[in-house]
Amino acid sequence: MGGPRSAVGLPRSGVFRRQSATENARSSRRDLPRADLHWSTRPRLTPGTAMRSVSSRSDATMLPHRPGKATFWVIGMLAIAIFGVILSLTLGDRTTTAQVVDAADMHTVGRGDFEIMIPASGELVAGSQVEIRNLLETRAVITEVVGEGSFVRKGDIVLRLADDELVDKIKDGEDKVQTAESSVVAAEQSLAIRRSTMASDLEKADLEIEIANLDLKAWEEGGVVTTRQKLDLDIQTARINRDRTVRRAADAEKLLGNGWVSFDEYEADRIAMIEAEARVKEFELARTIYENYTIKQEEATKRSAVEQSLAEKGRVRQRHEAEIVKIEADVESAHFKRDTAIERLSELKEQLKACIVMAPSDGLVVFASSLSGGERRGRDNDPPPQVGTELRQNELVMILPDTSRMIASMKVGEALSGRIKEGQSAVIYSDSVPGTAIPGTVLGVSVLAESGGWRDPNRRDYTVRVLLDADPELGLKPSMRCRGEIVLGQVENAITAPIQSVFRAGPLAYVYTTSEGGFAQTAVKIGRASEMEVEIVSGLDEGEDVLLRRPTAGEIVSEIDTKTIEGMFGGGRPGGKPSGRPGGRPGGKPAGVAAAGKPKSAGTS
């Protein structure tokens, strides 16, 4: 303890020492020999004083022993010496605690690779499972059931139900089918008769329509043409006669002037001319009336006859179709009753088959009473299915999970769910086979988040399904607890540091690097990170040592100042070294960091 102490840090051995102006003076005092430190107040003896002291002791042995000043003086010196030793040990231990760092607390930064993974936990579920339910609509009572935990093959009988009641219902159903068949035959015959009558009446209506059409066609092609020709002939004859009488009257007027004809003859010719002109107008008016009115009346009459015959056919069809619809409804009703009876009989036969339940696939038998959550058969105290147990309709009796294709259903936080994609690899560890890594592939992430419930209502978790590539010999089963690591990516050939060596103060990330006599805060820019390691983009070089814990106040020799932070986050060069080194600010409040709050350890980014 009396030897001198070294103030030089030893980074490779893990021992580092702090030295300041105050500690230099304190260390100088500790470097003195312990005897000089403890007995510095004792007077130095000369030969003369030594002889007097010996003589005094010799005289003292000849006198009776009693306490004196010398005794008290010796006791006081011993007390001072003991107090000095205790004080020295106390100060020495405190200094050693502040200065000596274990090698396990240090890490040498280097290049390497690591995977970016997200931890998750949950339970195993079967990739697919078959539910065995009670399909009977009638009273179902178990007469035989396979034992829980048995591994069954496809086609093995796993459940048998009582079928006496179904057999009686099947007999009644067969009678109903026969009665319905007779009703169908009678209805179909009535329908056939009505359809035949309808066809006969429609033929008569078609004949009336044909006669009306022929009459219309004869009028259009014969009657109209004949009438027009007659009217045209009358008009032409009247015009010729008019022209003749006009010429005769003109000639008579000339002859009257010459005195060759009498005035009576002249007047007779004029009267004949006027009559001929009136006759022309009469025939032209007759033609106009025919073309504008008479022909339209005749056409309307002929066409009305056709339309009436067509309408009569429609009325005949409607009357018969109404009767046919009624009879067809009777036929359809008879068919429905027959089909219903047949379908019901078929259902009863299917339910009779359902009394014997066979395993649709290979699987492990798990009773519904052993399931948790909403798939339980009933109350928590319901016994497992056994002989004599009465089942409800569609009640879940058991499931057959396919253990050959297992899926890990795990929960991840809402903040990390967006980074998980289909097809990413994962490593799963089951509590049933601890230490065995099971590879897997992410199938997907649930669309909606699940609430943390009343315990943590603000928590939101997403379910991640991971398909396992597991060895069947592992014996994995549904509901087994598991944990896993989902690989998001790979960081290669990067400068890395342990995650616990990085601390944060607001947006600033920094580490503690070794410096003369202690540790200095060094700003770093971090990149991708996993649960254990973080990528150092800038701020550290290979071979530098970083502290894996938060140092004590006495171990910090340099802190990051405000200008460094502004340079990193205000356009300056990121990842710079701290401006303060030994001799700057060895103690006190952090420069620039204290304003941002107490630094906290960096988490996964």
Coordinates of C-alpha atoms in Angstrom, one line a residue:
M1 CA 0.0 0.0 0.0
G2 CA 3.0 2.3 0.5
G3 CA 4.2 2.0 -3.1
P4 CA 3.5 4.7 -5.8
R5 CA 0.3 4.3 -7.9
S6 CA 0.4 4.6 -11.8
A7 CA -1.9 7.1 -13.4
V8 CA -1.6 5.7 -16.9
G9 CA -4.7 3.9 -18.4
L10 CA -4.2 0.2 -19.6
P11 CA -6.9 -0.3 -22.3
R12 CA -5.9 -3.9 -23.3
S13 CA -6.0 -5.2 -19.7
G14 CA -9.2 -3.4 -18.9
V15 CA -7.7 -1.2 -16.2
F16 CA -8.1 2.6 -16.6
R17 CA -7.2 5.4 -14.2
R18 CA -8.5 9.0 -13.9
Q19 CA -6.1 11.9 -13.1
S20 CA -6.8 15.5 -12.6
A21 CA -5.0 18.4 -10.8
T22 CA -6.6 17.6 -7.5
E23 CA -5.9 13.9 -7.9
N24 CA -2.2 14.6 -8.8
A25 CA -1.7 16.3 -5.4
R26 CA -3.6 13.5 -3.6
S27 CA -1.7 10.9 -5.5
S28 CA 1.6 12.5 -4.6
R29 CA 0.8 12.3 -0.9
R30 CA -0.2 8.6 -1.3
D31 CA 3.1 7.9 -3.1
L32 CA 5.0 8.7 0.2
P33 CA 6.0 5.7 2.4
R34 CA 3.4 4.8 5.0
A35 CA 5.8 5.3 7.9
D36 CA 6.5 8.9 6.8
L37 CA 2.8 9.5 6.3
H38 CA 1.8 8.1 9.7
W39 CA 4.7 9.3 11.9
S40 CA 5.4 12.7 10.4
T41 CA 4.6 14.4 13.7
R42 CA 7.1 12.3 15.8
P43 CA 10.3 14.3 16.8
R44 CA 13.5 13.1 15.2
L45 CA 16.0 11.5 17.8
T46 CA 19.6 12.6 18.1
P47 CA 22.4 10.5 19.9
G48 CA 22.1 12.6 22.9
T49 CA 18.4 12.4 23.2
A50 CA 18.6 8.7 22.5
M51 CA 20.9 8.2 25.5
R52 CA 18.7 10.3 27.7
S53 CA 15.7 8.3 26.6
V54 CA 17.5 5.0 27.4
S55 CA 18.6 6.4 30.7
S56 CA 15.1 7.5 31.5
R57 CA 13.8 4.1 30.6
S58 CA 16.4 2.5 32.9
D59 CA 15.4 4.8 35.7
A60 CA 11.8 4.0 35.1
T61 CA 12.4 0.3 35.5
M62 CA 13.8 0.9 38.9
L63 CA 10.7 2.9 40.0
P64 CA 7.2 1.6 40.6
H65 CA 5.2 1.4 37.4
R66 CA 2.5 4.1 37.0
P67 CA 1.0 5.9 34.1
G68 CA 2.7 9.0 32.9
K69 CA 3.0 11.4 30.0
A70 CA 5.1 9.0 27.9
T71 CA 2.4 6.4 28.1
F72 CA -0.3 8.8 27.0
W73 CA 1.9 10.0 24.3
V74 CA 2.5 6.5 22.9
I75 CA -1.2 5.7 23.0
G76 CA -2.0 8.9 21.1
M77 CA 0.5 8.2 18.4
L78 CA -0.9 4.7 18.0
A79 CA -4.4 6.1 17.7
I80 CA -3.3 8.6 15.1
A81 CA -1.5 5.8 13.2
I82 CA -4.6 3.5 13.2
F83 CA -6.8 6.4 12.0
G84 CA -4.4 7.2 9.2
V85 CA -4.4 3.6 8.0
I86 CA -8.2 3.4 8.0
L87 CA -8.4 6.8 6.2
S88 CA -5.8 5.7 3.6
L89 CA -7.6 2.4 3.0
T90 CA -11.0 4.2 2.6
L91 CA -9.6 6.8 0.2
G92 CA -7.7 4.2 -1.7
D93 CA -10.7 1.9 -2.2
R94 CA -12.9 4.9 -3.3
T95 CA -10.2 5.9 -5.8
T96 CA -9.8 2.4 -7.1
T97 CA -13.6 2.0 -7.6
A98 CA -13.7 5.2 -9.6
Q99 CA -10.6 4.4 -11.7
V100 CA -10.4 0.6 -12.2
V101 CA -12.6 -0.8 -15.0
D102 CA -13.1 -4.5 -15.5
A103 CA -12.2 -5.9 -18.9
A104 CA -15.8 -7.2 -19.4
D105 CA -17.0 -3.6 -19.4
M106 CA -14.9 -2.7 -22.5
H107 CA -15.4 -3.6 -26.2
T108 CA -13.0 -3.0 -29.1
V109 CA -14.9 -1.7 -32.2
G110 CA -14.4 -3.6 -35.4
R111 CA -16.0 -4.6 -38.7
G112 CA -18.4 -7.5 -38.9
D113 CA -21.7 -8.8 -40.1
F114 CA -25.0 -9.2 -38.1
E115 CA -28.6 -9.9 -38.8
I116 CA -31.4 -7.4 -38.0
M117 CA -34.0 -9.3 -36.1
I118 CA -37.2 -8.6 -34.3
P119 CA -38.0 -10.7 -31.2
A120 CA -41.5 -12.1 -30.8
S121 CA -43.3 -14.7 -28.7
G122 CA -46.5 -16.6 -28.9
E123 CA -47.7 -20.2 -29.3
L124 CA -47.8 -22.9 -31.9
V125 CA -50.9 -23.6 -33.9
A126 CA -51.6 -26.3 -36.5
G127 CA -51.4 -25.2 -40.1
S128 CA -54.7 -26.9 -40.7
Q129 CA -57.1 -28.7 -38.5
V130 CA -60.3 -30.7 -38.9
E131 CA -63.3 -30.1 -36.6
I132 CA -65.5 -32.9 -35.6
R133 CA -69.0 -31.6 -34.8
N134 CA -72.3 -33.1 -34.0
L135 CA -74.2 -32.9 -37.3
L136 CA -77.4 -34.6 -36.1
E137 CA -80.6 -32.4 -35.9
T138 CA -82.2 -34.9 -33.5
R139 CA -81.1 -36.0 -30.1
A140 CA -77.5 -37.2 -30.2
V141 CA -76.1 -39.5 -27.5
I142 CA -72.6 -40.8 -27.7
T143 CA -72.3 -44.6 -27.7
E144 CA -68.6 -44.8 -28.6
V145 CA -65.7 -42.3 -28.6
V146 CA -62.0 -42.5 -29.2
G147 CA -59.6 -41.6 -26.4
E148 CA -58.1 -38.1 -26.2
G149 CA -54.5 -37.8 -27.3
S150 CA -54.8 -40.8 -29.7
F151 CA -53.3 -40.4 -33.1
V152 CA -55.8 -41.6 -35.7
R153 CA -55.5 -42.4 -39.3
K154 CA -57.9 -41.4 -42.1
G155 CA -61.0 -43.6 -42.0
D156 CA -60.7 -44.6 -38.3
I157 CA -63.9 -44.4 -36.3
V158 CA -63.6 -41.6 -33.7
L159 CA -67.2 -41.2 -32.7
R160 CA -70.4 -43.2 -32.8
L161 CA -73.9 -41.9 -31.9
A162 CA -77.3 -43.6 -31.2
D163 CA -79.4 -44.1 -34.4
D164 CA -82.7 -45.6 -33.3
E165 CA -84.8 -42.5 -33.7
L166 CA -83.4 -41.8 -37.1
V167 CA -84.3 -45.3 -38.4
D168 CA -88.0 -44.6 -37.5
K169 CA -87.9 -41.2 -39.2
I170 CA -86.5 -42.7 -42.4
K171 CA -89.5 -45.1 -42.6
D172 CA -92.0 -42.2 -42.3
G173 CA -90.0 -40.3 -44.9
E174 CA -90.3 -43.1 -47.5
D175 CA -94.1 -43.1 -47.1
K176 CA -94.3 -39.3 -47.7
V177 CA -92.2 -39.7 -50.8
Q178 CA -94.7 -42.2 -52.4
T179 CA -97.7 -40.0 -51.6
A180 CA -96.0 -37.0 -53.2
E181 CA -95.2 -39.0 -56.3
S182 CA -98.9 -39.7 -56.8
S183 CA -99.8 -36.1 -56.5
V184 CA -97.2 -35.1 -59.1
V185 CA -98.7 -37.6 -61.7
A186 CA -102.3 -36.3 -61.3
A187 CA -101.2 -32.7 -61.6
E188 CA -99.2 -33.3 -64.7
Q189 CA -102.1 -35.1 -66.4
S190 CA -104.4 -32.1 -65.8
L191 CA -101.8 -29.8 -67.2
A192 CA -101.5 -31.9 -70.4
I193 CA -105.3 -31.8 -71.0
R194 CA -105.5 -28.0 -70.6
R195 CA -102.6 -27.5 -72.9
S196 CA -104.3 -29.6 -75.6
T197 CA -107.6 -27.5 -75.3
M198 CA -105.6 -24.4 -75.6
A199 CA -103.9 -25.5 -78.8
S200 CA -107.3 -26.3 -80.5
D201 CA -108.8 -22.9 -79.6
L202 CA -105.7 -21.1 -80.8
E203 CA -106.0 -22.9 -84.2
K204 CA -109.6 -21.5 -84.6
A205 CA -108.4 -18.0 -83.8
D206 CA -105.6 -18.3 -86.3
L207 CA -108.2 -19.2 -89.0
E208 CA -110.2 -16.1 -88.2
I209 CA -107.1 -14.0 -88.4
E210 CA -106.2 -15.5 -91.8
I211 CA -109.7 -14.7 -93.3
A212 CA -109.5 -11.1 -92.1
N213 CA -106.1 -10.7 -93.6
L214 CA -107.3 -12.1 -96.9
D215 CA -110.2 -9.7 -97.0
L216 CA -107.8 -6.8 -96.3
K217 CA -105.5 -7.9 -99.0
A218 CA -108.3 -8.3 -101.6
W219 CA -109.5 -4.8 -100.8
E220 CA -106.0 -3.4 -101.1
E221 CA -105.1 -5.1 -104.3
G222 CA -108.6 -5.2 -106.0
G223 CA -111.3 -2.9 -104.5
V224 CA -109.2 0.2 -104.2
V225 CA -107.7 -0.2 -107.7
T226 CA -111.1 -0.7 -109.4
T227 CA -112.7 2.3 -107.6
R228 CA -109.8 4.6 -108.6
Q229 CA -110.0 3.5 -112.2
K230 CA -113.7 4.2 -112.4
L231 CA -113.3 7.6 -110.8
D232 CA -110.5 8.5 -113.2
L233 CA -112.6 7.3 -116.2
D234 CA -115.5 9.5 -115.1
I235 CA -113.2 12.5 -114.7
Q236 CA -111.6 12.1 -118.1
T237 CA -114.9 11.6 -119.9
A238 CA -116.4 14.7 -118.2
R239 CA -113.3 16.8 -119.2
I240 CA -113.5 15.7 -122.8
N241 CA -117.2 16.5 -122.9
R242 CA -116.5 19.8 -121.3
D243 CA -113.9 20.7 -123.8
R244 CA -116.2 19.7 -126.6
T245 CA -119.1 21.9 -125.3
V246 CA -116.7 24.8 -124.8
R247 CA -115.7 24.7 -128.4
R248 CA -119.2 24.3 -129.6
A249 CA -120.3 27.3 -127.6
A250 CA -117.5 29.3 -129.0
D251 CA -118.4 28.3 -132.6
A252 CA -122.1 29.1 -131.9
E253 CA -121.1 32.6 -130.7
K254 CA -119.3 33.3 -134.0
L255 CA -122.1 31.9 -136.0
L256 CA -124.6 34.0 -134.0
G257 CA -122.7 37.1 -135.0
N258 CA -122.9 36.1 -138.7
G259 CA -126.5 35.2 -138.3
W260 CA -126.1 31.7 -139.2
V261 CA -127.5 30.3 -136.0
S262 CA -130.3 31.5 -133.8
F263 CA -129.9 32.9 -130.3
D264 CA -131.7 29.8 -128.9
E265 CA -129.2 27.5 -130.4
Y266 CA -126.4 29.6 -129.0
E267 CA -127.9 29.5 -125.5
A268 CA -128.4 25.7 -125.8
D269 CA -124.7 25.3 -126.5
R270 CA -123.7 27.5 -123.6
I271 CA -126.0 25.5 -121.2
A272 CA -124.4 22.2 -122.4
M273 CA -120.9 23.8 -121.7
I274 CA -121.9 24.8 -118.2
E275 CA -123.4 21.3 -117.5
A276 CA -120.2 19.7 -118.7
E277 CA -118.0 21.9 -116.5
A278 CA -120.2 21.0 -113.5
R279 CA -119.9 17.3 -114.3
V280 CA -116.1 17.6 -114.3
K281 CA -116.1 19.2 -110.8
E282 CA -118.5 16.6 -109.6
F283 CA -116.3 13.7 -110.6
E284 CA -113.1 15.4 -109.3
L285 CA -114.9 16.0 -105.9
A286 CA -116.0 12.4 -105.8
R287 CA -112.4 11.3 -106.3
T288 CA -111.1 13.7 -103.6
I289 CA -113.7 12.3 -101.1
Y290 CA -112.7 8.8 -102.0
E291 CA -109.0 9.4 -101.6
N292 CA -109.3 11.4 -98.4
Y293 CA -112.1 9.7 -96.6
T294 CA -113.8 6.7 -98.2
I295 CA -110.6 4.7 -98.7
K296 CA -109.5 5.4 -95.1
Q297 CA -112.8 4.2 -93.8
E298 CA -112.7 1.0 -95.8
E299 CA -109.0 0.4 -94.8
A300 CA -109.8 1.0 -91.1
T301 CA -112.7 -1.4 -91.3
K302 CA -110.6 -4.1 -92.9
R303 CA -107.7 -3.7 -90.6
S304 CA -110.0 -3.6 -87.5
A305 CA -111.3 -7.0 -88.5
V306 CA -107.7 -8.3 -88.6
E307 CA -106.9 -6.7 -85.3
Q308 CA -110.1 -8.1 -83.7
S309 CA -109.2 -11.5 -84.8
L310 CA -105.7 -11.2 -83.4
A311 CA -107.1 -9.8 -80.1
E312 CA -109.6 -12.7 -79.9
K313 CA -106.7 -15.1 -80.3
G314 CA -104.9 -13.3 -77.5
R315 CA -107.9 -13.5 -75.2
V316 CA -108.2 -17.2 -76.0
R317 CA -104.5 -17.6 -75.1
Q318 CA -104.8 -15.6 -71.9
R319 CA -107.8 -17.6 -70.7
H320 CA -106.1 -20.9 -71.3
E321 CA -102.7 -19.7 -69.9
A322 CA -104.4 -18.5 -66.7
E323 CA -105.8 -22.0 -66.3
I324 CA -102.5 -23.5 -67.2
V325 CA -100.6 -21.3 -64.7
K326 CA -103.0 -22.5 -62.0
I327 CA -102.5 -26.1 -63.0
E328 CA -98.7 -25.6 -63.3
A329 CA -98.7 -24.2 -59.8
D330 CA -100.4 -27.3 -58.6
V331 CA -97.8 -29.4 -60.5
E332 CA -95.0 -27.3 -59.0
S333 CA -96.4 -27.7 -55.6
A334 CA -96.7 -31.4 -56.0
H335 CA -93.1 -31.5 -57.3
F336 CA -91.9 -29.4 -54.4
K337 CA -93.6 -31.6 -51.9
R338 CA -92.2 -34.7 -53.6
D339 CA -88.7 -33.1 -53.8
T340 CA -88.9 -31.9 -50.2
A341 CA -89.9 -35.4 -49.1
I342 CA -87.0 -36.9 -51.1
E343 CA -84.6 -34.3 -49.8
R344 CA -85.7 -34.9 -46.2
L345 CA -85.4 -38.6 -46.7
S346 CA -81.9 -38.1 -48.1
E347 CA -81.0 -35.9 -45.1
L348 CA -82.2 -38.5 -42.7
K349 CA -80.1 -41.1 -44.5
E350 CA -77.1 -38.7 -44.4
Q351 CA -77.7 -38.1 -40.7
L352 CA -77.8 -41.9 -40.2
K353 CA -74.4 -42.0 -41.8
A354 CA -73.3 -39.1 -39.5
C355 CA -74.0 -41.3 -36.5
I356 CA -70.7 -43.0 -37.4
V357 CA -67.9 -40.3 -37.6
M358 CA -64.7 -41.3 -39.3
A359 CA -61.5 -39.3 -39.2
P360 CA -61.3 -37.3 -42.5
S361 CA -57.5 -37.1 -42.2
D362 CA -54.6 -38.2 -40.0
G363 CA -54.3 -36.2 -36.8
L364 CA -54.1 -36.0 -33.1
V365 CA -57.4 -36.2 -31.1
V366 CA -58.0 -33.2 -29.0
F367 CA -61.4 -32.8 -27.2
A368 CA -63.1 -29.5 -27.3
S369 CA -63.2 -29.5 -23.5
S370 CA -59.5 -29.2 -23.6
L371 CA -59.5 -26.1 -25.8
S372 CA -59.2 -22.6 -24.4
G373 CA -61.2 -19.5 -25.2
G374 CA -64.4 -19.4 -27.2
E375 CA -64.1 -22.9 -28.5
R376 CA -64.9 -24.7 -25.3
R377 CA -67.9 -27.0 -25.3
G378 CA -69.6 -25.1 -22.6
R379 CA -68.9 -24.2 -19.0
D380 CA -65.4 -24.6 -17.6
N381 CA -66.5 -27.6 -15.5
D382 CA -68.0 -29.5 -18.5
P383 CA -66.5 -33.0 -18.6
P384 CA -64.9 -34.4 -21.7
P385 CA -67.2 -36.3 -24.1
Q386 CA -67.9 -39.9 -23.0
V387 CA -70.4 -42.7 -23.6
G388 CA -73.9 -41.4 -22.7
T389 CA -73.0 -37.7 -23.1
E390 CA -75.8 -35.8 -25.0
L391 CA -74.5 -33.4 -27.6
R392 CA -76.1 -30.2 -28.9
Q393 CA -76.7 -29.6 -32.5
N394 CA -73.5 -28.5 -34.3
E395 CA -71.5 -28.8 -31.1
L396 CA -67.8 -29.1 -31.4
V397 CA -66.7 -32.4 -30.0
M398 CA -63.0 -32.7 -31.0
I399 CA -60.5 -31.4 -33.4
L400 CA -57.8 -33.2 -35.4
P401 CA -54.9 -30.8 -35.9
D402 CA -52.4 -31.6 -38.6
T403 CA -49.1 -31.5 -36.7
S404 CA -47.1 -32.1 -39.9
R405 CA -47.5 -28.5 -40.8
M406 CA -47.0 -26.2 -37.7
I407 CA -47.3 -22.5 -37.6
A408 CA -45.9 -20.1 -34.9
S409 CA -48.5 -17.4 -34.1
M410 CA -46.6 -14.6 -32.4
K411 CA -47.2 -11.1 -31.3
V412 CA -45.2 -8.0 -32.3
G413 CA -45.6 -4.4 -31.4
E414 CA -47.4 -1.9 -33.6
A415 CA -44.2 0.0 -34.3
L416 CA -42.4 -3.0 -35.7
S417 CA -45.3 -4.6 -37.6
G418 CA -44.7 -2.5 -40.7
R419 CA -41.2 -3.9 -41.2
I420 CA -42.3 -7.5 -41.4
K421 CA -43.1 -8.8 -44.9
E422 CA -44.2 -12.1 -46.3
G423 CA -41.4 -14.4 -47.2
Q424 CA -38.9 -13.2 -44.5
S425 CA -37.0 -15.9 -42.7
A426 CA -37.3 -16.5 -39.0
V427 CA -35.9 -18.7 -36.3
I428 CA -38.3 -20.2 -33.7
Y429 CA -37.6 -21.8 -30.4
S430 CA -40.2 -23.9 -28.7
D431 CA -40.3 -24.3 -24.9
S432 CA -40.9 -28.0 -25.4
V433 CA -37.5 -28.5 -27.1
P434 CA -35.3 -25.7 -25.6
G435 CA -32.1 -25.0 -27.5
T436 CA -33.4 -26.3 -30.8
A437 CA -33.6 -23.7 -33.5
I438 CA -36.4 -24.3 -35.9
P439 CA -36.3 -22.4 -39.2
G440 CA -39.4 -20.8 -40.6
T441 CA -40.9 -18.4 -43.2
V442 CA -43.2 -15.5 -42.5
L443 CA -46.7 -16.1 -44.0
G444 CA -48.1 -12.7 -43.2
V445 CA -49.1 -10.1 -40.7
S446 CA -52.7 -9.7 -39.4
V447 CA -54.6 -6.8 -40.9
L448 CA -55.9 -5.4 -37.6
A449 CA -54.2 -5.0 -34.3
E450 CA -55.3 -6.6 -31.1
S451 CA -55.7 -4.5 -27.9
G452 CA -53.7 -5.2 -24.8
G453 CA -57.0 -5.5 -22.9
W454 CA -57.7 -4.0 -19.5
R455 CA -54.2 -4.7 -18.4
D456 CA -52.7 -2.4 -21.0
P457 CA -55.4 -0.7 -23.1
N458 CA -52.9 1.4 -25.0
R459 CA -50.9 -1.5 -26.3
R460 CA -51.5 -2.7 -29.9
D461 CA -50.1 -6.0 -31.1
Y462 CA -50.2 -7.6 -34.5
T463 CA -50.1 -11.3 -35.1
V464 CA -47.4 -12.7 -37.2
R465 CA -47.8 -16.2 -38.7
V466 CA -44.5 -18.1 -39.4
L467 CA -44.6 -21.5 -41.2
L468 CA -42.1 -23.9 -39.5
D469 CA -39.8 -26.2 -41.3
A470 CA -39.7 -28.6 -38.3
D471 CA -38.6 -32.1 -38.0
P472 CA -41.6 -34.3 -37.2
E473 CA -39.5 -36.1 -34.6
L474 CA -39.6 -32.9 -32.4
G475 CA -43.2 -33.8 -31.5
L476 CA -44.5 -30.2 -31.7
K477 CA -48.1 -29.7 -30.7
P478 CA -50.6 -26.8 -30.8
S479 CA -50.7 -24.4 -27.9
M480 CA -47.0 -25.0 -27.1
R481 CA -45.3 -21.7 -26.1
C482 CA -42.6 -20.4 -28.4
R483 CA -40.4 -17.5 -29.0
G484 CA -38.8 -16.4 -32.2
E485 CA -36.6 -14.0 -34.1
I486 CA -37.7 -12.6 -37.4
V487 CA -34.9 -11.6 -39.7
L488 CA -35.5 -8.3 -41.3
G489 CA -32.2 -7.9 -43.1
Q490 CA -28.4 -8.4 -43.1
V491 CA -25.7 -5.9 -42.3
E492 CA -22.4 -6.8 -43.9
N493 CA -18.9 -5.5 -43.5
A494 CA -19.9 -2.6 -41.2
I495 CA -18.3 -1.1 -38.1
T496 CA -20.4 -2.4 -35.3
A497 CA -20.7 -1.8 -31.6
P498 CA -22.8 -3.4 -28.8
I499 CA -26.2 -1.8 -28.4
Q500 CA -25.5 -1.2 -24.7
S501 CA -22.5 1.0 -25.5
V502 CA -24.6 3.6 -27.4
F503 CA -26.5 6.3 -25.4
R504 CA -28.8 9.1 -26.5
A505 CA -29.5 12.6 -25.5
G506 CA -32.4 13.8 -27.6
P507 CA -31.5 13.3 -31.2
L508 CA -27.8 12.8 -30.3
A509 CA -26.2 9.4 -30.1
Y510 CA -22.9 9.0 -28.5
V511 CA -20.5 6.5 -26.9
Y512 CA -17.8 6.6 -24.2
T513 CA -14.3 6.1 -25.6
T514 CA -11.1 5.7 -23.6
S515 CA -9.1 8.9 -23.0
E516 CA -6.2 10.0 -20.8
G517 CA -7.3 8.9 -17.3
G518 CA -11.0 8.1 -18.0
F519 CA -13.7 8.2 -20.7
A520 CA -14.8 10.8 -23.2
Q521 CA -18.2 11.2 -24.8
T522 CA -17.9 10.7 -28.6
A523 CA -20.8 11.5 -30.9
V524 CA -21.6 8.8 -33.4
K525 CA -24.1 8.4 -36.3
I526 CA -25.8 5.1 -36.1
G527 CA -27.5 3.1 -38.8
R528 CA -29.3 -0.2 -38.7
A529 CA -29.5 -2.1 -35.5
S530 CA -30.5 -5.4 -34.0
E531 CA -31.2 -6.5 -30.5
M532 CA -27.5 -6.9 -29.7
E533 CA -25.5 -4.8 -32.2
V534 CA -25.7 -1.4 -33.9
E535 CA -24.1 -0.2 -37.1
I536 CA -21.8 2.8 -36.6
V537 CA -21.9 4.9 -39.8
S538 CA -19.5 7.5 -38.6
G539 CA -17.8 8.7 -35.4
L540 CA -15.8 5.6 -34.5
D541 CA -12.9 3.8 -36.2
E542 CA -11.8 0.2 -36.1
G543 CA -9.8 -0.6 -33.0
E544 CA -11.3 2.0 -30.7
D545 CA -12.5 0.9 -27.3
V546 CA -15.9 1.8 -26.0
L547 CA -17.5 1.4 -22.6
L548 CA -20.4 -1.0 -22.3
R549 CA -22.0 0.8 -19.3
R550 CA -22.6 4.3 -18.2
P551 CA -19.5 5.6 -16.4
T552 CA -19.6 7.3 -13.0
A553 CA -19.3 11.1 -12.8
G554 CA -15.7 10.8 -11.7
E555 CA -14.8 8.6 -14.7
I556 CA -15.9 11.2 -17.3
V557 CA -13.1 13.4 -18.5
S558 CA -14.7 15.0 -21.5
E559 CA -18.3 15.7 -22.7
I560 CA -19.8 16.8 -25.9
D561 CA -20.5 20.6 -26.1
T562 CA -23.4 22.4 -27.7
K563 CA -21.6 23.3 -30.9
T564 CA -21.0 19.6 -31.7
I565 CA -24.7 18.9 -31.4
E566 CA -25.6 21.9 -33.6
G567 CA -23.0 20.8 -36.1
M568 CA -24.5 17.3 -36.3
F569 CA -28.1 18.3 -36.5
G570 CA -27.9 21.7 -38.0
G571 CA -26.0 21.0 -41.2
G572 CA -22.5 20.3 -39.8
R573 CA -20.4 17.2 -40.2
P574 CA -22.0 14.3 -38.4
G575 CA -20.1 12.0 -36.2
G576 CA -17.4 14.3 -35.1
K577 CA -15.2 13.7 -32.1
P578 CA -15.9 15.7 -29.0
S579 CA -14.2 19.0 -28.9
G580 CA -13.3 18.7 -25.2
R581 CA -10.4 16.4 -24.3
P582 CA -8.5 16.1 -21.0
G583 CA -7.9 19.6 -19.8
G584 CA -11.2 20.9 -21.0
R585 CA -14.1 20.2 -18.7
P586 CA -13.3 17.1 -16.6
G587 CA -16.3 17.5 -14.3
G588 CA -19.5 19.3 -13.7
K589 CA -22.6 19.3 -15.9
P590 CA -22.3 18.0 -19.5
A591 CA -21.8 20.7 -22.0
G592 CA -24.7 20.7 -24.4
V593 CA -26.0 17.4 -23.2
A594 CA -27.5 18.5 -19.9
A595 CA -29.9 20.8 -21.7
A596 CA -31.4 17.9 -23.6
G597 CA -32.1 16.0 -20.4
K598 CA -30.5 13.0 -18.8
P599 CA -28.9 10.8 -21.5
K600 CA -30.5 7.4 -22.0
S601 CA -29.2 4.2 -23.5
A602 CA -29.8 3.9 -27.2
G603 CA -32.4 1.4 -28.2
T604 CA -33.0 -0.5 -31.4
S605 CA -33.4 1.8 -34.4

